[in-house]
């Protein structure tokens, strides 16, 4: 066989290998992304939605809904949606199949902080005032959730009355605020490393304690915190909040201390731990 023939033969087998081995790439999708015009917030919000594997738009099955406050694709939506998907597998059965709604942030320091007369307290807790050029939007954000987003999801997807909110850090503060001020919006709260220092710990005062005692519908509240050595103040505040929850027997609460986690890593493990404990209301499907 001549050199030319050898080259041509090798080229033929190479082309055959490529032709038979190459397949058209398929895109992987875990849900859909929509934009929602909010009249309350006066802005457009991006909403990411994970749907269960066998979801059918016209199906009679209804699903509980999980709302992730830091729910952008580049935030916590993808990895937390994965936890809920795995946990709903029948051989695991830690959480029912659910629709997961991620709310992408526009300005989380504005949206997740309640109104305060001034921000002088930032000097005491070591935060720069430059971080909070806008703040105090918790009440409009709660109105957006209750008056626009949740009705939209209920209208366009088959949902039950069971709703879970997941928030960490500033979003954990917002989750605690929702429980205190608007306890009828959600049935389950996964509150992780909450920034309860905001407003000189107003969510830990006697007014909040009284509001928590007045909750008349059963709710489930998981409070998770990382290693206390990283931030002793945040640990102590979360523990105080948990003790306030225990005063009301209708608040089924759990405190989870994760010594091996830090503030940057705790959310994923905390959400998994919450579901491992099956810490949720079991609604009718």
Short mmCIF file of C-alpha atoms in Angstrom, two decimals:
data_model
loop_
_atom_site.label_atom_id
_atom_site.label_comp_id
_atom_site.label_asym_id
_atom_site.label_seq_id
_atom_site.Cartn_x
_atom_site.Cartn_y
_atom_site.Cartn_z
CA UNK A 1 0.00 0.00 0.00
CA UNK A 2 1.40 3.33 -1.02
CA UNK A 3 1.79 6.21 1.43
CA UNK A 4 -1.06 8.03 -0.34
CA UNK A 5 -3.36 5.03 0.04
CA UNK A 6 -2.49 4.77 3.73
CA UNK A 7 -3.31 8.45 4.24
CA UNK A 8 -6.62 8.12 2.37
CA UNK A 9 -7.56 4.99 4.34
CA UNK A 10 -6.81 6.69 7.65
CA UNK A 11 -8.82 9.73 6.61
CA UNK A 12 -11.78 7.52 5.67
CA UNK A 13 -11.84 5.77 9.06
CA UNK A 14 -11.46 9.10 10.84
CA UNK A 15 -14.41 10.57 8.94
CA UNK A 16 -16.46 7.44 9.60
CA UNK A 17 -15.65 7.67 13.31
CA UNK A 18 -16.72 11.31 13.43
CA UNK A 19 -19.88 10.64 11.42
CA UNK A 20 -21.02 7.74 13.58
CA UNK A 21 -19.79 9.11 16.92
CA UNK A 22 -21.04 12.66 16.71
CA UNK A 23 -24.58 13.44 17.89
CA UNK A 24 -26.47 16.67 17.81
CA UNK A 25 -26.15 18.46 21.14
CA UNK A 26 -29.32 18.74 23.18
CA UNK A 27 -29.99 21.62 25.53
CA UNK A 28 -30.69 20.86 29.17
CA UNK A 29 -33.55 22.76 30.77
CA UNK A 30 -34.84 22.72 34.35
CA UNK A 31 -37.67 25.21 33.90
CA UNK A 32 -38.57 28.54 32.45
CA UNK A 33 -37.91 32.21 33.02
CA UNK A 34 -40.53 34.93 32.78
CA UNK A 35 -40.67 38.68 33.33
CA UNK A 36 -43.37 40.15 35.53
CA UNK A 37 -44.31 43.81 35.47
CA UNK A 38 -44.85 44.94 39.05
CA UNK A 39 -47.09 47.92 39.60
CA UNK A 40 -46.33 47.80 43.32
CA UNK A 41 -42.55 47.93 42.88
CA UNK A 42 -42.77 49.96 39.68
CA UNK A 43 -40.24 47.74 37.93
CA UNK A 44 -39.87 44.56 35.89
CA UNK A 45 -38.90 41.44 37.83
CA UNK A 46 -37.33 38.29 36.41
CA UNK A 47 -38.93 35.14 37.80
CA UNK A 48 -37.33 31.70 37.33
CA UNK A 49 -39.60 28.69 37.62
CA UNK A 50 -38.65 25.04 38.09
CA UNK A 51 -41.37 22.52 37.18
CA UNK A 52 -41.48 18.88 38.39
CA UNK A 53 -40.23 16.23 35.93
CA UNK A 54 -43.66 14.93 34.95
CA UNK A 55 -45.47 18.25 35.13
CA UNK A 56 -48.25 18.72 32.60
CA UNK A 57 -49.93 22.13 32.18
CA UNK A 58 -53.41 20.59 32.03
CA UNK A 59 -52.83 17.97 34.71
CA UNK A 60 -55.15 17.73 37.70
CA UNK A 61 -52.22 17.31 40.09
CA UNK A 62 -51.55 20.37 42.23
CA UNK A 63 -48.17 21.25 43.64
CA UNK A 64 -46.88 23.15 46.67
CA UNK A 65 -44.73 26.14 45.77
CA UNK A 66 -41.29 27.09 47.07
CA UNK A 67 -40.24 30.74 46.80
CA UNK A 68 -36.51 31.52 46.79
CA UNK A 69 -35.88 35.18 47.61
CA UNK A 70 -32.34 35.20 46.19
CA UNK A 71 -33.69 33.37 43.18
CA UNK A 72 -31.64 34.51 40.19
CA UNK A 73 -29.91 31.95 37.96
CA UNK A 74 -26.59 33.39 39.10
CA UNK A 75 -27.83 33.43 42.72
CA UNK A 76 -29.39 30.45 44.49
CA UNK A 77 -32.07 29.22 42.09
CA UNK A 78 -30.23 26.41 40.32
CA UNK A 79 -28.61 24.67 43.28
CA UNK A 80 -31.67 24.96 45.53
CA UNK A 81 -34.05 23.76 42.81
CA UNK A 82 -31.78 20.71 42.55
CA UNK A 83 -32.19 20.00 46.27
CA UNK A 84 -35.98 20.12 46.02
CA UNK A 85 -35.93 17.93 42.92
CA UNK A 86 -33.78 15.25 44.55
CA UNK A 87 -35.72 15.40 47.81
CA UNK A 88 -39.01 14.76 46.01
CA UNK A 89 -37.86 11.49 44.44
CA UNK A 90 -40.18 8.71 45.73
CA UNK A 91 -37.30 6.65 47.07
CA UNK A 92 -36.15 9.68 49.11
CA UNK A 93 -39.50 11.33 49.90
CA UNK A 94 -38.25 14.24 51.98
CA UNK A 95 -40.48 16.81 50.29
CA UNK A 96 -43.41 16.56 47.87
CA UNK A 97 -42.91 17.37 44.21
CA UNK A 98 -43.04 21.14 44.07
CA UNK A 99 -42.90 24.14 41.80
CA UNK A 100 -39.86 26.24 42.72
CA UNK A 101 -40.04 29.97 42.05
CA UNK A 102 -36.85 32.01 42.12
CA UNK A 103 -37.17 35.79 42.38
CA UNK A 104 -34.16 37.44 40.79
CA UNK A 105 -32.86 40.41 42.72
CA UNK A 106 -32.81 44.01 41.59
CA UNK A 107 -31.67 45.60 44.87
CA UNK A 108 -31.72 43.14 47.76
CA UNK A 109 -30.50 45.61 50.39
CA UNK A 110 -33.45 47.83 49.50
CA UNK A 111 -36.04 45.07 49.24
CA UNK A 112 -35.10 42.92 52.24
CA UNK A 113 -34.76 45.65 54.88
CA UNK A 114 -37.65 47.20 56.76
CA UNK A 115 -38.01 50.94 57.25
CA UNK A 116 -35.90 52.58 59.97
CA UNK A 117 -35.59 56.24 60.98
CA UNK A 118 -31.84 56.27 60.31
CA UNK A 119 -28.93 53.92 59.70
CA UNK A 120 -26.64 55.08 62.50
CA UNK A 121 -26.63 51.51 63.84
CA UNK A 122 -24.50 50.41 60.87
CA UNK A 123 -21.47 51.95 62.55
CA UNK A 124 -21.98 49.68 65.58
CA UNK A 125 -22.21 46.49 63.55
CA UNK A 126 -19.32 47.33 61.22
CA UNK A 127 -21.13 47.90 57.92
CA UNK A 128 -20.42 50.80 55.61
CA UNK A 129 -23.28 53.20 54.97
CA UNK A 130 -22.25 53.09 51.30
CA UNK A 131 -23.74 49.58 51.13
CA UNK A 132 -27.19 50.94 51.91
CA UNK A 133 -27.84 53.84 49.57
CA UNK A 134 -31.41 52.50 49.42
CA UNK A 135 -33.18 50.60 52.17
CA UNK A 136 -36.54 50.07 53.85
CA UNK A 137 -38.43 48.32 51.04
CA UNK A 138 -39.59 45.23 52.93
CA UNK A 139 -43.24 46.29 53.09
CA UNK A 140 -43.61 47.01 49.34
CA UNK A 141 -41.78 43.76 48.62
CA UNK A 142 -44.18 41.83 50.85
CA UNK A 143 -47.07 43.48 49.03
CA UNK A 144 -45.52 42.42 45.71
CA UNK A 145 -45.31 38.82 46.89
CA UNK A 146 -48.83 38.69 48.27
CA UNK A 147 -50.59 40.90 45.74
CA UNK A 148 -48.83 40.17 42.45
CA UNK A 149 -46.37 37.27 42.31
CA UNK A 150 -48.25 34.62 44.29
CA UNK A 151 -51.58 35.34 42.51
CA UNK A 152 -49.75 35.13 39.16
CA UNK A 153 -48.23 31.74 40.04
CA UNK A 154 -51.58 30.44 41.34
CA UNK A 155 -53.32 31.59 38.17
CA UNK A 156 -50.85 30.09 35.71
CA UNK A 157 -49.83 26.88 37.50
CA UNK A 158 -51.75 24.22 39.47
CA UNK A 159 -50.84 24.97 43.09
CA UNK A 160 -51.85 23.95 46.60
CA UNK A 161 -52.07 26.29 49.58
CA UNK A 162 -48.70 25.12 50.89
CA UNK A 163 -46.04 27.76 50.31
CA UNK A 164 -42.43 27.74 51.48
CA UNK A 165 -40.04 30.68 51.56
CA UNK A 166 -36.26 30.27 51.59
CA UNK A 167 -33.96 33.13 52.55
CA UNK A 168 -30.39 33.55 53.78
CA UNK A 169 -28.59 36.57 55.23
CA UNK A 170 -30.55 39.70 54.17
CA UNK A 171 -33.12 37.38 52.59
CA UNK A 172 -33.21 35.55 55.93
CA UNK A 173 -34.08 38.86 57.57
CA UNK A 174 -36.88 39.29 55.04
CA UNK A 175 -38.17 35.77 55.71
CA UNK A 176 -38.26 36.54 59.44
CA UNK A 177 -40.04 39.81 58.70
CA UNK A 178 -42.68 38.00 56.63
CA UNK A 179 -43.30 35.53 59.45
CA UNK A 180 -43.67 38.35 61.96
CA UNK A 181 -45.66 40.87 59.94
CA UNK A 182 -47.43 38.73 57.32
CA UNK A 183 -47.70 35.20 58.75
CA UNK A 184 -50.52 34.14 56.42
CA UNK A 185 -48.48 34.37 53.20
CA UNK A 186 -46.36 31.24 53.82
CA UNK A 187 -46.75 27.99 55.70
CA UNK A 188 -43.06 27.01 55.83
CA UNK A 189 -40.04 29.19 56.49
CA UNK A 190 -36.42 28.19 55.90
CA UNK A 191 -34.54 31.04 57.55
CA UNK A 192 -30.76 30.80 57.32
CA UNK A 193 -28.15 33.03 58.96
CA UNK A 194 -30.61 35.95 59.15
CA UNK A 195 -29.33 39.55 59.37
CA UNK A 196 -31.34 40.31 62.49
CA UNK A 197 -28.93 43.09 63.43
CA UNK A 198 -30.79 45.38 61.02
CA UNK A 199 -32.60 48.25 62.72
CA UNK A 200 -30.89 47.65 66.05
CA UNK A 201 -32.45 44.19 66.31
CA UNK A 202 -36.04 45.43 66.06
CA UNK A 203 -37.23 41.96 65.05
CA UNK A 204 -36.04 40.73 68.44
CA UNK A 205 -37.98 43.23 70.55
CA UNK A 206 -41.14 42.80 72.63
CA UNK A 207 -43.43 43.94 69.81
CA UNK A 208 -42.19 41.11 67.61
CA UNK A 209 -42.55 38.63 70.46
CA UNK A 210 -46.18 39.69 70.90
CA UNK A 211 -46.87 39.37 67.17
CA UNK A 212 -45.40 35.88 67.09
CA UNK A 213 -47.58 34.82 70.02
CA UNK A 214 -50.67 35.97 68.09
CA UNK A 215 -50.10 33.64 65.12
CA UNK A 216 -53.19 31.42 64.94
CA UNK A 217 -52.38 29.13 62.01
CA UNK A 218 -49.75 26.38 62.22
CA UNK A 219 -46.47 27.30 60.57
CA UNK A 220 -43.12 25.53 60.33
CA UNK A 221 -39.95 27.50 60.88
CA UNK A 222 -36.43 26.18 60.39
CA UNK A 223 -33.60 28.45 61.61
CA UNK A 224 -30.11 27.47 60.46
CA UNK A 225 -26.80 29.09 61.40
CA UNK A 226 -23.11 28.45 60.56
CA UNK A 227 -20.14 28.29 62.90
CA UNK A 228 -20.63 30.86 65.65
CA UNK A 229 -16.92 31.72 65.71
CA UNK A 230 -17.32 33.44 62.34
CA UNK A 231 -19.99 35.85 63.60
CA UNK A 232 -20.95 35.55 67.25
CA UNK A 233 -23.51 38.37 67.00
CA UNK A 234 -25.41 36.72 64.17
CA UNK A 235 -25.42 33.38 65.99
CA UNK A 236 -26.73 34.90 69.22
CA UNK A 237 -29.45 36.81 67.39
CA UNK A 238 -30.64 33.71 65.54
CA UNK A 239 -30.75 31.76 68.81
CA UNK A 240 -32.79 34.53 70.46
CA UNK A 241 -35.21 34.54 67.54
CA UNK A 242 -35.62 30.78 67.83
CA UNK A 243 -36.44 31.07 71.53
CA UNK A 244 -39.10 33.66 70.68
CA UNK A 245 -40.65 31.20 68.24
CA UNK A 246 -40.93 28.54 70.92
CA UNK A 247 -43.38 30.67 72.92
CA UNK A 248 -46.16 29.84 70.44
CA UNK A 249 -47.09 26.13 70.18
CA UNK A 250 -48.51 26.71 66.69
CA UNK A 251 -45.03 27.61 65.46
CA UNK A 252 -43.25 24.30 64.90
CA UNK A 253 -39.65 25.45 65.06
CA UNK A 254 -36.24 23.87 64.76
CA UNK A 255 -32.78 25.33 65.38
CA UNK A 256 -29.89 23.87 63.39
CA UNK A 257 -26.29 24.70 64.25
CA UNK A 258 -23.84 23.74 61.48
CA UNK A 259 -20.36 23.97 62.92
CA UNK A 260 -18.66 23.00 59.65
CA UNK A 261 -20.31 25.76 57.61
CA UNK A 262 -19.60 29.48 57.21
CA UNK A 263 -21.88 32.29 56.05
CA UNK A 264 -20.90 31.77 52.41
CA UNK A 265 -21.62 28.02 52.40
CA UNK A 266 -24.43 27.51 54.90
CA UNK A 267 -27.52 27.97 52.68
CA UNK A 268 -27.12 24.80 50.63
CA UNK A 269 -26.50 22.56 53.63
CA UNK A 270 -29.22 24.24 55.68
CA UNK A 271 -31.87 23.75 52.98
CA UNK A 272 -30.89 20.11 52.64
CA UNK A 273 -31.01 19.66 56.42
CA UNK A 274 -34.45 21.28 56.61
CA UNK A 275 -35.81 18.82 54.06
CA UNK A 276 -34.06 15.88 55.69
CA UNK A 277 -36.07 16.68 58.80
CA UNK A 278 -39.21 16.86 56.62
CA UNK A 279 -39.77 20.28 58.10
CA UNK A 280 -42.87 21.29 56.21
CA UNK A 281 -46.64 21.29 56.28
CA UNK A 282 -48.14 18.31 54.49
CA UNK A 283 -50.94 19.72 52.37
CA UNK A 284 -53.52 17.77 50.42
CA UNK A 285 -52.44 17.10 46.83
#
